[in-house]
CSV table of C-alpha atoms (C1' of nucleotides) in Angstrom, one decimal:
chain,number,residue,atom,x,y,z
A,1,MET,CA,15.6,4.1,-1.7
A,2,THR,CA,18.3,4.7,-4.1
A,3,ARG,CA,19.7,3.0,-7.0
A,4,LYS,CA,17.0,0.6,-6.5
A,5,LYS,CA,13.5,1.0,-5.3
A,6,VAL,CA,13.3,-0.6,-1.9
A,7,THR,CA,11.1,-3.6,-1.5
A,8,LEU,CA,9.5,-3.7,1.9
A,9,ALA,CA,10.6,-7.1,3.0
A,10,PHE,CA,13.1,-8.6,5.3
A,11,ILE,CA,16.6,-8.2,4.0
A,12,THR,CA,18.0,-11.7,3.9
A,13,ASN,CA,21.6,-10.8,3.4
A,14,ASP,CA,23.1,-10.3,6.9
A,15,SER,CA,25.7,-7.6,6.3
A,16,GLU,CA,23.4,-5.8,4.0
A,17,ARG,CA,20.7,-5.9,6.6
A,18,LYS,CA,22.9,-4.6,9.3
A,19,ALA,CA,24.2,-1.8,7.2
A,20,SER,CA,20.6,-0.8,6.4
A,21,PHE,CA,19.7,-1.0,10.0
A,22,LYS,CA,22.4,1.3,11.1
A,23,LYS,CA,21.6,3.9,8.5
A,24,ARG,CA,17.9,3.7,9.1
A,25,LYS,CA,18.1,3.8,12.8
A,26,LYS,CA,20.1,6.9,12.6
A,27,GLY,CA,17.6,8.4,10.2
A,28,LEU,CA,14.7,7.4,12.3
A,29,ILE,CA,16.0,8.9,15.5
A,30,LYS,CA,16.8,12.1,13.6
A,31,LYS,CA,13.2,12.1,12.4
A,32,VAL,CA,11.8,11.7,15.9
A,33,ASN,CA,14.1,14.5,17.0
A,34,GLU,CA,12.8,16.8,14.3
A,35,LEU,CA,9.2,15.9,15.0
A,36,THR,CA,9.4,16.8,18.7
A,37,THR,CA,11.4,19.9,18.1
A,38,LEU,CA,9.5,21.3,15.2
A,39,CYS,CA,6.1,20.5,16.4
A,40,GLY,CA,6.6,20.7,20.1
A,41,VAL,CA,5.2,17.3,20.9
A,42,GLU,CA,6.3,14.5,23.0
A,43,ALA,CA,7.4,11.3,21.4
A,44,CYS,CA,9.7,8.4,21.9
A,45,ALA,CA,11.1,5.6,20.0
A,46,ILE,CA,12.6,2.4,21.2
A,47,ILE,CA,14.5,0.1,18.9
A,48,TYR,CA,15.7,-3.3,19.8
A,49,SER,CA,18.4,-4.8,17.7
A,50,PRO,CA,20.5,-7.9,17.7
A,51,TYR,CA,23.4,-5.7,17.1
A,52,GLU,CA,23.3,-3.8,20.3
A,53,PRO,CA,22.7,-5.3,23.8
A,54,VAL,CA,21.1,-2.1,24.9
A,55,PRO,CA,18.0,-1.0,23.1
A,56,GLU,CA,18.2,2.3,21.4
A,57,VAL,CA,16.0,4.7,23.1
A,58,TRP,CA,15.0,8.2,22.2
A,59,PRO,CA,15.0,10.7,23.7
A,60,SER,CA,17.0,10.1,26.9
A,61,ARG,CA,16.0,7.2,29.0
A,62,GLN,CA,14.3,9.5,31.3
A,63,GLY,CA,12.3,11.2,28.6
A,64,ALA,CA,11.2,7.9,27.3
A,65,GLU,CA,10.2,6.8,30.8
A,66,GLY,CA,8.1,9.8,31.1
A,67,VAL,CA,6.4,9.2,27.9
A,68,LEU,CA,5.9,5.5,28.7
A,69,THR,CA,4.5,6.2,32.0
A,70,ARG,CA,1.9,8.5,30.5
A,71,PHE,CA,1.2,5.9,28.0
A,72,ARG,CA,0.6,3.3,30.6
A,73,GLU,CA,-1.6,5.5,32.7
A,74,LEU,CA,-3.6,6.9,29.9
A,75,SER,CA,-6.8,5.6,31.2
A,76,GLU,CA,-6.5,7.4,34.5
A,77,MET,CA,-4.9,10.5,33.2
A,78,ASP,CA,-7.1,13.4,32.7
A,79,GLN,CA,-10.1,11.4,31.9
A,80,THR,CA,-12.2,14.0,33.6
A,81,ARG,CA,-11.6,17.2,31.8
A,82,LYS,CA,-11.1,15.8,28.4
A,83,MET,CA,-13.7,13.1,28.6
A,84,VAL,CA,-16.3,14.7,26.5
A,85,ASN,CA,-13.9,15.8,23.8
A,86,GLN,CA,-12.2,12.6,24.0
A,87,GLU,CA,-15.3,10.6,23.6
A,88,ALA,CA,-16.5,12.7,20.7
A,89,PHE,CA,-13.2,12.4,19.1
A,90,THR,CA,-13.1,8.7,19.5
A,91,ARG,CA,-16.5,8.3,18.3
A,92,GLN,CA,-15.6,10.2,15.3
A,93,ARG,CA,-12.6,8.1,14.7
A,94,ILE,CA,-14.7,5.0,14.9
A,95,LYS,CA,-17.1,6.3,12.5
A,96,LYS,CA,-14.4,7.3,10.1
A,97,ALA,CA,-12.9,3.9,10.2
A,98,GLN,CA,-16.2,2.2,9.8
A,99,ASP,CA,-17.0,4.4,6.8
A,100,GLN,CA,-13.8,3.5,5.2
A,101,LEU,CA,-14.4,-0.1,6.0
A,102,ARG,CA,-17.8,0.0,4.3
A,103,ARG,CA,-16.3,1.6,1.3
A,104,LEU,CA,-13.6,-1.0,1.1
A,105,GLN,CA,-16.1,-3.8,1.5
A,106,LYS,CA,-18.2,-2.5,-1.3
A,107,GLU,CA,-15.1,-2.0,-3.4
A,108,ASN,CA,-14.0,-5.5,-2.6
A,109,LYS,CA,-17.3,-6.9,-3.7
A,110,ARG,CA,-17.1,-5.0,-6.9
A,111,LYS,CA,-13.7,-6.3,-7.5
A,112,GLU,CA,-14.8,-9.8,-6.9
A,113,LEU,CA,-17.5,-9.5,-9.4
A,114,GLU,CA,-15.2,-7.9,-11.9
A,115,ASN,CA,-12.7,-10.6,-11.4
A,116,PHE,CA,-15.3,-13.2,-11.9
A,117,MET,CA,-16.3,-11.6,-15.1
A,118,TYR,CA,-12.8,-11.6,-16.4
A,119,GLN,CA,-12.4,-15.2,-15.5
A,120,CYS,CA,-15.4,-16.0,-17.6
A,121,MET,CA,-13.9,-14.0,-20.4
A,122,ALA,CA,-10.6,-15.9,-20.1
A,123,GLY,CA,-12.5,-19.2,-20.0
A,124,MET,CA,-11.4,-20.1,-16.6
A,125,ALA,CA,-14.8,-19.9,-15.1
A,126,SER,CA,-18.2,-20.5,-16.4
A,127,VAL,CA,-21.5,-19.1,-15.6
A,128,ASN,CA,-22.2,-22.3,-13.9
A,129,ASP,CA,-20.2,-20.8,-11.1
A,130,PHE,CA,-22.5,-17.9,-11.0
A,131,ASN,CA,-24.0,-18.8,-7.8
A,132,LEU,CA,-20.8,-17.5,-6.4
A,133,CYS,CA,-21.9,-14.1,-7.3
A,134,ASP,CA,-24.8,-11.9,-6.7
A,135,ALA,CA,-26.8,-11.4,-9.7
A,136,ALA,CA,-28.0,-7.9,-9.2
A,137,GLU,CA,-24.6,-6.6,-8.4
A,138,MET,CA,-23.1,-8.4,-11.3
A,139,ASN,CA,-25.5,-6.7,-13.4
A,140,LEU,CA,-24.3,-3.4,-12.2
A,141,VAL,CA,-20.8,-4.3,-12.9
A,142,MET,CA,-21.5,-5.5,-16.3
A,143,ASN,CA,-23.5,-2.5,-17.2
A,144,GLN,CA,-20.8,-0.3,-16.0
A,145,THR,CA,-18.3,-2.3,-18.0
A,146,MET,CA,-20.4,-2.1,-21.1
A,147,ARG,CA,-20.7,1.6,-20.8
A,148,GLU,CA,-17.0,2.0,-20.5
A,149,ILE,CA,-16.3,-0.3,-23.4
A,150,ASN,CA,-18.8,1.5,-25.6
A,151,ALA,CA,-17.4,4.9,-24.7
A,152,ARG,CA,-14.0,3.6,-25.4
A,153,MET,CA,-15.0,2.2,-28.7
A,154,GLU,CA,-16.7,5.4,-29.7
A,155,ALA,CA,-13.6,7.3,-28.7
A,156,ILE,CA,-11.5,5.1,-30.8
A,157,GLN,CA,-13.7,5.4,-33.8
A,158,LYS,CA,-13.9,9.1,-33.6
A,159,ALA,CA,-10.2,9.5,-33.1
A,160,PRO,CA,-8.4,7.0,-35.3
A,161,ALA,CA,-5.1,7.9,-33.6
A,162,PRO,CA,-4.9,5.5,-30.7
A,163,HIS,CA,-3.2,7.7,-28.2
A,164,HIS,CA,-2.3,6.3,-25.0
A,165,GLU,CA,-3.1,9.4,-23.1
A,166,ASP,CA,-6.8,9.0,-23.4
A,167,THR,CA,-9.2,10.4,-20.9
A,168,ALA,CA,-9.2,7.4,-18.8
A,169,ALA,CA,-5.7,7.9,-18.1
A,170,HIS,CA,-6.0,7.3,-14.5
A,171,ASP,CA,-7.0,3.9,-15.3
A,172,VAL,CA,-8.2,0.8,-14.0
A,173,MET,CA,-6.4,-0.4,-10.9
A,174,MET,CA,-3.3,0.7,-9.3
A,175,PRO,CA,-4.4,4.1,-8.2
A,176,PRO,CA,-1.8,6.0,-6.4
A,177,PRO,CA,-0.8,8.8,-8.7
A,178,THR,CA,1.8,9.9,-6.3
A,179,GLY,CA,1.6,7.1,-3.9
A,180,SER,CA,4.6,5.7,-2.3
A,181,PRO,CA,5.5,2.2,-3.4
A,182,SER,CA,4.9,-0.2,-0.7
A,183,THR,CA,3.2,2.2,1.4
A,184,GLY,CA,0.3,0.0,1.4
A,185,GLY,CA,-1.7,2.9,2.3
A,186,SER,CA,-2.3,3.6,-1.3
A,187,ILE,CA,-4.2,0.4,-1.9
A,188,ALA,CA,-7.7,1.4,-1.6
A,189,GLN,CA,-8.1,4.5,-3.6
A,190,ILE,CA,-11.6,5.4,-3.6
A,191,GLY,CA,-13.3,6.5,-6.8
A,192,GLY,CA,-10.6,5.9,-9.3
A,193,VAL,CA,-12.2,2.9,-10.6
A,194,ASP,CA,-13.9,4.0,-13.7
A,195,GLY,CA,-12.4,3.8,-17.0
A,196,TRP,CA,-10.6,0.7,-17.9
A,197,ASP,CA,-7.9,1.3,-20.3
A,198,VAL,CA,-9.1,-0.7,-23.1
A,199,GLY,CA,-6.0,0.6,-24.7
A,200,GLY,CA,-6.3,-0.3,-28.3
A,201,MET,CA,-7.6,-3.8,-27.9
A,202,VAL,CA,-11.0,-5.0,-28.9
A,203,PRO,CA,-12.2,-6.9,-26.0
A,204,PRO,CA,-14.0,-10.2,-26.5
A,205,TYR,CA,-17.0,-9.0,-24.7
A,206,PRO,CA,-19.5,-10.2,-27.2
A,207,TYR,CA,-18.7,-13.7,-26.6
A,208,PHE,CA,-18.7,-13.3,-22.9
A,209,PHE,CA,-21.8,-11.4,-22.6
A,210,ASN,CA,-23.7,-13.6,-24.9
A,211,ASN,CA,-22.7,-16.6,-23.1
A,212,PHE,CA,-23.3,-15.0,-19.9
A,213,ASN,CA,-26.7,-13.8,-20.7
A,214,SER,CA,-28.1,-16.9,-22.1
A,215,SER,CA,-26.9,-19.0,-19.3
A,216,THR,CA,-28.0,-16.5,-16.8
A,217,SER,CA,-31.5,-16.1,-18.0
A,218,ALA,CA,-31.6,-19.8,-18.1
A,219,ALA,CA,-30.7,-19.8,-14.5
A,220,GLY,CA,-33.5,-17.6,-13.8
A,221,THR,CA,-32.1,-14.1,-13.6
A,222,THR,CA,-34.3,-11.2,-14.4
A,223,SER,CA,-31.6,-8.7,-14.9
A,224,GLY,CA,-30.2,-9.4,-18.3
A,225,SER,CA,-32.6,-7.1,-20.1
A,226,ASP,CA,-31.0,-3.8,-19.9
A,227,ILE,CA,-27.6,-4.9,-21.0
A,228,ASN,CA,-28.1,-4.4,-24.6
B,1,MET,CA,12.6,20.2,3.7
B,2,THR,CA,11.6,21.5,0.5
B,3,ARG,CA,11.2,24.8,-1.1
B,4,LYS,CA,13.1,25.8,1.9
B,5,LYS,CA,15.7,24.2,3.9
B,6,VAL,CA,14.1,23.4,7.2
B,7,THR,CA,15.3,25.0,10.3
B,8,LEU,CA,15.3,22.8,13.3
B,9,ALA,CA,13.2,24.9,15.6
B,10,PHE,CA,9.7,25.1,17.0
B,11,ILE,CA,7.3,26.2,14.3
B,12,THR,CA,5.5,29.1,15.8
B,13,ASN,CA,2.7,29.3,13.3
B,14,ASP,CA,-0.1,27.1,14.6
B,15,SER,CA,-1.7,25.7,11.4
B,16,GLU,CA,1.7,25.4,9.8
B,17,ARG,CA,2.9,23.4,12.8
B,18,LYS,CA,-0.1,21.2,12.8
B,19,ALA,CA,0.3,20.5,9.1
B,20,SER,CA,3.9,19.7,9.5
B,21,PHE,CA,3.1,17.4,12.4
B,22,LYS,CA,0.6,15.4,10.5
B,23,LYS,CA,2.9,14.8,7.6
B,24,ARG,CA,5.9,14.0,9.8
B,25,LYS,CA,4.0,11.7,12.0
B,26,LYS,CA,2.9,9.8,9.0
B,27,GLY,CA,6.4,9.7,7.7
B,28,LEU,CA,7.9,8.7,11.0
B,29,ILE,CA,5.6,5.8,11.4
B,30,LYS,CA,6.3,4.6,7.9
B,31,LYS,CA,10.0,4.7,8.8
B,32,VAL,CA,9.5,2.7,11.9
B,33,ASN,CA,7.5,0.2,9.9
B,34,GLU,CA,10.2,0.0,7.3
B,35,LEU,CA,12.9,-0.4,9.9
B,36,THR,CA,11.2,-3.3,11.6
B,37,THR,CA,10.2,-5.0,8.4
B,38,LEU,CA,13.5,-4.6,6.5
B,39,CYS,CA,15.8,-5.4,9.4
B,40,GLY,CA,13.7,-7.7,11.4
B,41,VAL,CA,14.0,-5.8,14.6
B,42,GLU,CA,11.6,-4.8,17.2
B,43,ALA,CA,10.8,-1.2,17.6
B,44,CYS,CA,8.0,1.1,18.7
B,45,ALA,CA,7.2,4.7,18.5
B,46,ILE,CA,4.8,6.7,20.7
B,47,ILE,CA,3.8,10.1,19.8
B,48,TYR,CA,1.7,12.5,21.9
B,49,SER,CA,0.2,15.4,20.3
B,50,PRO,CA,-2.2,18.1,21.3
B,51,TYR,CA,-4.1,17.3,18.2
B,52,GLU,CA,-5.2,13.9,19.2
B,53,PRO,CA,-6.3,12.8,22.6
B,54,VAL,CA,-5.1,9.3,21.9
B,55,PRO,CA,-1.4,9.0,21.4
B,56,GLU,CA,-0.2,7.6,18.2
B,57,VAL,CA,1.4,4.2,18.8
B,58,TRP,CA,3.3,2.0,16.5
B,59,PRO,CA,3.1,-0.8,15.9
B,60,SER,CA,-0.3,-2.0,17.1
B,61,ARG,CA,-1.0,-1.4,20.7
B,62,GLN,CA,-0.1,-5.0,21.4
B,63,GLY,CA,3.2,-4.7,19.6
B,64,ALA,CA,4.0,-1.6,21.4
B,65,GLU,CA,3.0,-3.2,24.6
B,66,GLY,CA,5.4,-6.0,24.0
B,67,VAL,CA,8.3,-3.7,23.4
B,68,LEU,CA,7.3,-1.6,26.3
B,69,THR,CA,7.2,-4.5,28.6
B,70,ARG,CA,10.6,-5.5,27.7
B,71,PHE,CA,11.8,-2.0,28.1
B,72,ARG,CA,10.3,-1.7,31.5
B,73,GLU,CA,11.9,-4.9,32.6
B,74,LEU,CA,15.2,-3.4,31.8
B,75,SER,CA,14.5,-0.3,33.7
B,76,GLU,CA,12.2,-0.4,36.6
B,77,MET,CA,9.1,-2.2,37.7
B,78,ASP,CA,6.0,-0.2,38.1
B,79,GLN,CA,2.8,-1.9,37.8
B,80,THR,CA,0.4,0.7,36.8
B,81,ARG,CA,-1.7,-1.0,34.3
B,82,LYS,CA,-5.2,-0.5,34.7
B,83,MET,CA,-7.1,0.1,31.6
B,84,VAL,CA,-10.5,-1.3,32.1
B,85,ASN,CA,-12.8,1.5,31.4
B,86,GLN,CA,-14.7,3.1,28.6
B,87,GLU,CA,-11.8,4.5,26.9
B,88,ALA,CA,-9.9,1.3,26.8
B,89,PHE,CA,-12.9,-0.4,25.4
B,90,THR,CA,-13.4,2.2,22.8
B,91,ARG,CA,-9.8,2.1,21.8
B,92,GLN,CA,-10.1,-1.6,21.5
B,93,ARG,CA,-13.0,-1.2,19.2
B,94,ILE,CA,-11.0,1.2,17.0
B,95,LYS,CA,-8.1,-1.2,16.8
B,96,LYS,CA,-10.4,-4.0,15.8
B,97,ALA,CA,-11.9,-2.0,13.1
B,98,GLN,CA,-8.5,-0.9,11.9
B,99,ASP,CA,-7.2,-4.4,11.9
B,100,GLN,CA,-10.1,-5.5,9.8
B,101,LEU,CA,-9.5,-2.5,7.6
B,102,ARG,CA,-5.9,-3.5,7.1
B,103,ARG,CA,-6.9,-7.0,6.1
B,104,LEU,CA,-9.4,-5.7,3.7
B,105,GLN,CA,-6.9,-3.4,2.1
B,106,LYS,CA,-4.5,-6.2,1.6
B,107,GLU,CA,-7.3,-8.3,0.1
B,108,ASN,CA,-8.2,-5.4,-2.1
B,109,LYS,CA,-4.7,-5.2,-3.4
B,110,ARG,CA,-4.6,-8.8,-4.1
B,111,LYS,CA,-7.9,-8.6,-6.0
B,112,GLU,CA,-6.7,-5.7,-8.0
B,113,LEU,CA,-3.7,-7.6,-9.1
B,114,GLU,CA,-5.6,-10.7,-9.9
B,115,ASN,CA,-8.0,-8.6,-11.8
B,116,PHE,CA,-5.3,-7.0,-13.8
B,117,MET,CA,-4.0,-10.4,-14.6
B,118,TYR,CA,-7.3,-11.5,-15.9
B,119,GLN,CA,-7.6,-8.4,-17.9
B,120,CYS,CA,-4.4,-9.2,-19.6
B,121,MET,CA,-5.6,-12.7,-20.3
B,122,ALA,CA,-8.8,-11.3,-21.8
B,123,GLY,CA,-6.8,-8.9,-23.9
B,124,MET,CA,-8.2,-5.8,-22.3
B,125,ALA,CA,-5.0,-4.7,-20.8
B,126,SER,CA,-1.5,-5.2,-21.7
B,127,VAL,CA,1.7,-5.4,-19.8
B,128,ASN,CA,2.3,-1.9,-20.9
B,129,ASP,CA,0.0,-1.0,-18.1
B,130,PHE,CA,2.1,-3.0,-15.8
B,131,ASN,CA,3.8,-0.1,-14.2
B,132,LEU,CA,0.4,0.3,-12.6
B,133,CYS,CA,1.1,-2.7,-10.6
B,134,ASP,CA,3.6,-3.7,-8.1
B,135,ALA,CA,5.9,-6.2,-9.6
B,136,ALA,CA,6.7,-8.2,-6.5
B,137,GLU,CA,3.2,-8.6,-5.5
B,138,MET,CA,2.0,-9.5,-8.9
B,139,ASN,CA,4.6,-12.2,-8.9
B,140,LEU,CA,3.1,-13.6,-5.8
B,141,VAL,CA,-0.4,-13.5,-7.2
B,142,MET,CA,0.7,-15.2,-10.3
B,143,ASN,CA,2.6,-17.9,-8.6
B,144,GLN,CA,-0.3,-18.6,-6.4
B,145,THR,CA,-2.6,-18.7,-9.4
B,146,MET,CA,-0.3,-21.1,-11.1
B,147,ARG,CA,-0.2,-23.4,-8.1
B,148,GLU,CA,-3.9,-23.5,-7.9
B,149,ILE,CA,-4.3,-24.2,-11.6
B,150,ASN,CA,-1.7,-26.9,-11.5
B,151,ALA,CA,-3.2,-28.5,-8.4
B,152,ARG,CA,-6.6,-28.3,-10.0
B,153,MET,CA,-5.4,-29.9,-13.2
B,154,GLU,CA,-3.6,-32.7,-11.5
B,155,ALA,CA,-6.7,-33.4,-9.4
B,156,ILE,CA,-8.8,-33.7,-12.4
B,157,GLN,CA,-6.3,-35.9,-14.3
B,158,LYS,CA,-5.8,-38.2,-11.4
B,159,ALA,CA,-9.3,-38.5,-10.2
B,160,PRO,CA,-12.0,-38.4,-12.7
B,161,ALA,CA,-14.2,-39.2,-9.8
B,162,PRO,CA,-14.8,-36.4,-7.4
B,163,HIS,CA,-12.5,-37.3,-4.7
B,164,HIS,CA,-12.2,-34.1,-2.9
B,165,GLU,CA,-9.1,-34.0,-0.9
B,166,ASP,CA,-6.7,-31.7,-2.7
B,167,THR,CA,-4.6,-29.0,-1.1
B,168,ALA,CA,-6.5,-26.2,-2.7
B,169,ALA,CA,-8.6,-25.3,0.3
B,170,HIS,CA,-10.0,-22.2,-1.1
B,171,ASP,CA,-10.6,-23.8,-4.5
B,172,VAL,CA,-10.4,-21.2,-7.0
B,173,MET,CA,-13.1,-21.0,-9.5
B,174,MET,CA,-11.8,-22.4,-12.7
B,175,PRO,CA,-13.8,-25.4,-13.8
B,176,PRO,CA,-12.9,-26.2,-17.3
B,177,PRO,CA,-9.1,-26.4,-17.2
B,178,THR,CA,-8.7,-27.3,-20.8
B,179,GLY,CA,-12.1,-27.1,-22.2
B,180,SER,CA,-12.8,-24.0,-24.2
B,181,PRO,CA,-16.2,-22.7,-23.9
B,182,SER,CA,-16.5,-22.2,-27.6
B,183,THR,CA,-14.3,-21.6,-30.6
B,184,GLY,CA,-14.1,-17.9,-30.3
B,185,GLY,CA,-11.0,-17.1,-32.1
B,186,SER,CA,-12.6,-14.0,-33.5
B,187,ILE,CA,-11.0,-11.6,-31.2
B,188,ALA,CA,-9.5,-9.0,-33.2
B,189,GLN,CA,-6.7,-6.9,-32.1
B,190,ILE,CA,-6.1,-3.3,-32.8
B,191,GLY,CA,-3.8,-0.7,-31.4
B,192,GLY,CA,-0.1,-0.7,-31.7
B,193,VAL,CA,0.5,-2.3,-28.4
B,194,ASP,CA,2.2,-5.6,-28.8
B,195,GLY,CA,-1.0,-7.4,-28.6
B,196,TRP,CA,-1.8,-10.5,-26.9
B,197,ASP,CA,-3.8,-12.4,-29.2
B,198,VAL,CA,-5.3,-14.7,-26.8
B,199,GLY,CA,-6.8,-16.4,-29.7
B,200,GLY,CA,-9.8,-18.5,-28.7
B,201,MET,CA,-11.0,-18.7,-25.3
B,202,VAL,CA,-8.8,-21.5,-24.3
B,203,PRO,CA,-7.3,-20.8,-21.0
B,204,PRO,CA,-4.3,-19.1,-22.2
B,205,TYR,CA,-2.3,-19.2,-19.1
B,206,PRO,CA,0.9,-20.7,-20.4
B,207,TYR,CA,1.0,-18.1,-23.1
B,208,PHE,CA,0.0,-15.4,-20.7
B,209,PHE,CA,2.7,-16.2,-18.2
B,210,ASN,CA,5.4,-16.5,-20.7
B,211,ASN,CA,4.5,-13.4,-22.5
B,212,PHE,CA,4.0,-11.6,-19.2
B,213,ASN,CA,7.4,-12.4,-17.9
B,214,SER,CA,9.4,-11.6,-21.0
B,215,SER,CA,7.5,-8.4,-21.7
B,216,THR,CA,7.9,-7.4,-18.2
B,217,SER,CA,11.6,-7.8,-18.1
B,218,ALA,CA,11.9,-6.1,-21.4
B,219,ALA,CA,9.7,-3.2,-20.4
B,220,GLY,CA,11.2,-2.8,-17.0
B,221,THR,CA,14.6,-1.8,-18.1
B,222,THR,CA,14.4,1.7,-17.0
B,223,SER,CA,14.1,1.3,-13.3
B,224,GLY,CA,12.3,-1.9,-12.4
B,225,SER,CA,14.2,-5.1,-12.8
B,226,ASP,CA,13.1,-6.2,-9.4
B,227,ILE,CA,11.1,-9.0,-10.8
B,228,ASN,CA,13.9,-11.4,-11.4
C,1,DG,C1',32.7,-4.5,8.4
C,2,DA,C1',33.2,0.8,8.6
C,3,DG,C1',33.1,5.1,6.3
C,4,DG,C1',32.6,8.0,2.1
C,5,DC,C1',30.3,8.8,-2.3
C,6,DT,C1',26.6,9.4,-5.7
C,7,DA,C1',22.4,8.3,-8.1
C,8,DT,C1',17.8,7.8,-7.0
C,9,DT,C1',14.0,7.4,-4.3
C,10,DT,C1',11.4,9.5,-0.5
C,11,DA,C1',9.7,12.9,2.4
C,12,DT,C1',7.7,17.3,2.6
C,13,DA,C1',7.3,22.7,2.7
C,14,DA,C1',4.8,25.6,0.0
C,15,DG,C1',1.2,26.5,-3.2
C,16,DA,C1',-3.0,25.6,-5.4
C,17,DC,C1',-7.8,24.5,-4.8
D,1,DT,C1',-9.3,23.3,7.2
D,2,DG,C1',-8.2,19.5,4.5
D,3,DT,C1',-6.5,17.5,0.1
D,4,DC,C1',-3.8,17.4,-3.9
D,5,DT,C1',0.3,18.9,-6.5
D,6,DT,C1',4.9,20.5,-7.1
D,7,DA,C1',9.6,21.7,-6.4
D,8,DT,C1',13.2,20.7,-3.5
D,9,DA,C1',15.6,19.0,0.5
D,10,DA,C1',16.7,14.6,2.8
D,11,DA,C1',17.5,9.8,3.2
D,12,DT,C1',19.7,6.0,1.6
D,13,DA,C1',21.1,1.4,-1.6
D,14,DG,C1',24.7,-0.1,-3.9
D,15,DC,C1',29.6,0.7,-4.6
D,16,DC,C1',34.2,1.6,-3.5
D,17,DT,C1',38.2,2.1,-0.5
DNA sequence: GAGGCTATTTATAAGAC
DNA sequence: TGTCTTATAAATAGCCT
């Protein structure tokens, strides 16, 4: 995290890894400590390492034991009193996860279509592969793309100075404006998808779309009409 | 830890404490994650909070279970596992959804990168937008793509007859490896960005990759440089 | 290797909505 | 209350001894 942005992957160099481990273990334990103290919660951390025969445990072994026991007996614990809240909470969590899942699936689909479109544009796929995609949705994607391109072109025409800080600054992919690097968590930013930074290039869409349309309609799609 | 040096003591203000807890819990788990990944060690963290009936556990319940089992073997033997009830079931459901979510997020990321790549090839994005992507992962995607392309080309050269046996199990969609859909060549280029004149629609991957690499290393002087 | 030392990256307490 | 943003404290990778 310094002098070089860390890459979240196994450190192959032995000594380097060990050094990192020691530093990070220390930091981690400090963090657990802070969390419990500041927020008054119970927590424990257990770290096995090839460097120490005895696993690092925090807080004291007893403390950890207590936490662990509770963890193990969770089901029996106070199922009674908290059951209702618990269940509602859990249900809520499930719903939340499912919602996110749905969003991601939708997003995934969109990306697939977009991807396919770009492949066509790059000449690496042809509309013959179109059965791979869903026509209706592809239509949506294309319309969206066209709208974006047109808007972009208009913007360029109106403002001859091709500034890079255009309105679509938040750009295509790679969402996290402040996201941590490998946090992974930043992957699926919802809603940041509009606006491709056409960034000063004239896209070859005429070719693509023409090609696409003709072939598509030949294939029996009904959706090509509103593209123009 | 910011705007004010933190004092290691219980935060009396309720909402403040809760906010802090949420942030710190997230950070802590990230740290555990990093530690295990970077240093290849086993570790787990368990956090109880009054805010959530279900304790936060890292890594996945299974992972934690494994660590815990070992830990218990080292300490004492108490067989108190009994988790067959509604709650366990529900939690399992949550986990399942979360796992799927994680997979989808990963997949999403991959698609985003792939998409970006194709955008570059289509001339709709330039490597100047590369900071939007994660270098290391992009590298993976590109290598994978290259492998697939090469495999595909070899397959086609070797066997004009459709002898389907190649290694590309997932078979990317890229039918005409050398055939350009049409002349094209009309793609103009504006904008000061060092343009990529992909020229016609011939699959420009060699150009793309070369250009990509050089431009990247050139552009990444500031901080990046992880690519090589 | 084990500390000590920065230059940077991360984590986050406060604010702003 | 939750989220997003910002300013600042904390953690730590790469060096050096």
